[in-house]
Amino acid sequence: DTQRQALIDVVESGPIPAIHGVVRWRLIDLAQWLHDEFAVSLDETTISRELKKLGYVKLTARPRHHAQNEHAMEAFKKGASLPSWQRSKPSSRRERP
């Protein structure tokens, strides 16, 4: 229980980059922290299960392409709001009999 409480505290407070060497906690980082603090070797899957039991969920950022253009995305979104059905223009060819 003390180890679980320590895990909750460290997850809630977040990593300190200068001390922990990471900017966000990953399961492998938490496994290393538990090993350093309590000399307990746990698999990432086990840590994930314990965190889930404690009410935590894994959050991941949605992937983003490095060349993604914000202005093009906004223009596309604005264009998507136009009516989807429009009358087609008359064809330049004459109708066949």
PDB file of C-alpha atoms in Angstrom, residues 17-71:
ATOM      1  CA  PRO A  17      13.088  16.741 -16.066  1.00  0.00           C
ATOM      2  CA  ALA A  18      16.322  17.681 -14.274  1.00  0.00           C
ATOM      3  CA  ILE A  19      15.968  14.848 -11.779  1.00  0.00           C
ATOM      4  CA  HIS A  20      14.080  12.117 -13.625  1.00  0.00           C
ATOM      5  CA  GLY A  21      15.409  12.838 -17.109  1.00  0.00           C
ATOM      6  CA  VAL A  22      11.965  12.710 -18.754  1.00  0.00           C
ATOM      7  CA  VAL A  23       9.272  15.273 -19.510  1.00  0.00           C
ATOM      8  CA  ARG A  24       6.342  12.862 -19.177  1.00  0.00           C
ATOM      9  CA  TRP A  25       5.918   9.519 -17.484  1.00  0.00           C
ATOM     10  CA  ARG A  26       5.977   6.407 -19.604  1.00  0.00           C
ATOM     11  CA  LEU A  27       5.402   2.956 -18.188  1.00  0.00           C
ATOM     12  CA  ILE A  28       9.049   2.072 -18.663  1.00  0.00           C
ATOM     13  CA  ASP A  29      10.056   5.218 -16.751  1.00  0.00           C
ATOM     14  CA  LEU A  30       7.724   4.329 -13.885  1.00  0.00           C
ATOM     15  CA  ALA A  31       9.135   0.789 -13.843  1.00  0.00           C
ATOM     16  CA  GLN A  32      12.650   2.228 -13.547  1.00  0.00           C
ATOM     17  CA  TRP A  33      11.523   4.631 -10.804  1.00  0.00           C
ATOM     18  CA  LEU A  34       9.935   1.771  -8.824  1.00  0.00           C
ATOM     19  CA  HIS A  35      13.125  -0.240  -9.196  1.00  0.00           C
ATOM     20  CA  ASP A  36      15.269   2.672  -8.004  1.00  0.00           C
ATOM     21  CA  GLU A  37      13.005   3.588  -5.066  1.00  0.00           C
ATOM     22  CA  PHE A  38      11.813   0.209  -3.784  1.00  0.00           C
ATOM     23  CA  ALA A  39      14.052  -2.363  -5.533  1.00  0.00           C
ATOM     24  CA  VAL A  40      10.925  -3.852  -7.094  1.00  0.00           C
ATOM     25  CA  SER A  41      11.067  -5.186 -10.637  1.00  0.00           C
ATOM     26  CA  LEU A  42       7.690  -4.947 -12.344  1.00  0.00           C
ATOM     27  CA  ASP A  43       6.723  -5.398 -15.949  1.00  0.00           C
ATOM     28  CA  GLU A  44       5.166  -2.473 -17.832  1.00  0.00           C
ATOM     29  CA  THR A  45       1.947  -4.467 -18.199  1.00  0.00           C
ATOM     30  CA  THR A  46       1.707  -4.944 -14.439  1.00  0.00           C
ATOM     31  CA  ILE A  47       2.248  -1.244 -13.813  1.00  0.00           C
ATOM     32  CA  SER A  48      -0.405  -0.444 -16.413  1.00  0.00           C
ATOM     33  CA  ARG A  49      -2.898  -2.762 -14.679  1.00  0.00           C
ATOM     34  CA  GLU A  50      -2.157  -1.234 -11.277  1.00  0.00           C
ATOM     35  CA  LEU A  51      -2.599   2.299 -12.598  1.00  0.00           C
ATOM     36  CA  LYS A  52      -5.879   1.280 -14.222  1.00  0.00           C
ATOM     37  CA  LYS A  53      -7.087  -0.181 -10.902  1.00  0.00           C
ATOM     38  CA  LEU A  54      -6.177   3.123  -9.243  1.00  0.00           C
ATOM     39  CA  GLY A  55      -8.374   4.985 -11.740  1.00  0.00           C
ATOM     40  CA  TYR A  56      -5.753   6.277 -14.175  1.00  0.00           C
ATOM     41  CA  VAL A  57      -6.032   5.993 -17.935  1.00  0.00           C
ATOM     42  CA  LYS A  58      -3.334   6.228 -20.546  1.00  0.00           C
ATOM     43  CA  LEU A  59      -3.555   9.442 -22.527  1.00  0.00           C
ATOM     44  CA  THR A  60      -1.865   9.743 -25.872  1.00  0.00           C
ATOM     45  CA  ALA A  61      -1.687  12.676 -28.202  1.00  0.00           C
ATOM     46  CA  ARG A  62      -3.194  12.316 -31.612  1.00  0.00           C
ATOM     47  CA  PRO A  63      -0.431  11.874 -34.180  1.00  0.00           C
ATOM     48  CA  ARG A  64       0.262  14.882 -36.334  1.00  0.00           C
ATOM     49  CA  HIS A  65       2.140  15.032 -39.599  1.00  0.00           C
ATOM     50  CA  HIS A  66       5.238  17.240 -39.431  1.00  0.00           C
ATOM     51  CA  ALA A  67       4.220  19.146 -42.569  1.00  0.00           C
ATOM     52  CA  GLN A  68       0.614  19.720 -41.567  1.00  0.00           C
ATOM     53  CA  ASN A  69      -0.656  23.182 -42.465  1.00  0.00           C
ATOM     54  CA  GLU A  70      -3.051  24.803 -39.966  1.00  0.00           C
ATOM     55  CA  HIS A  71      -4.394  27.300 -42.523  1.00  0.00           C
TER      56      HIS A  71
END
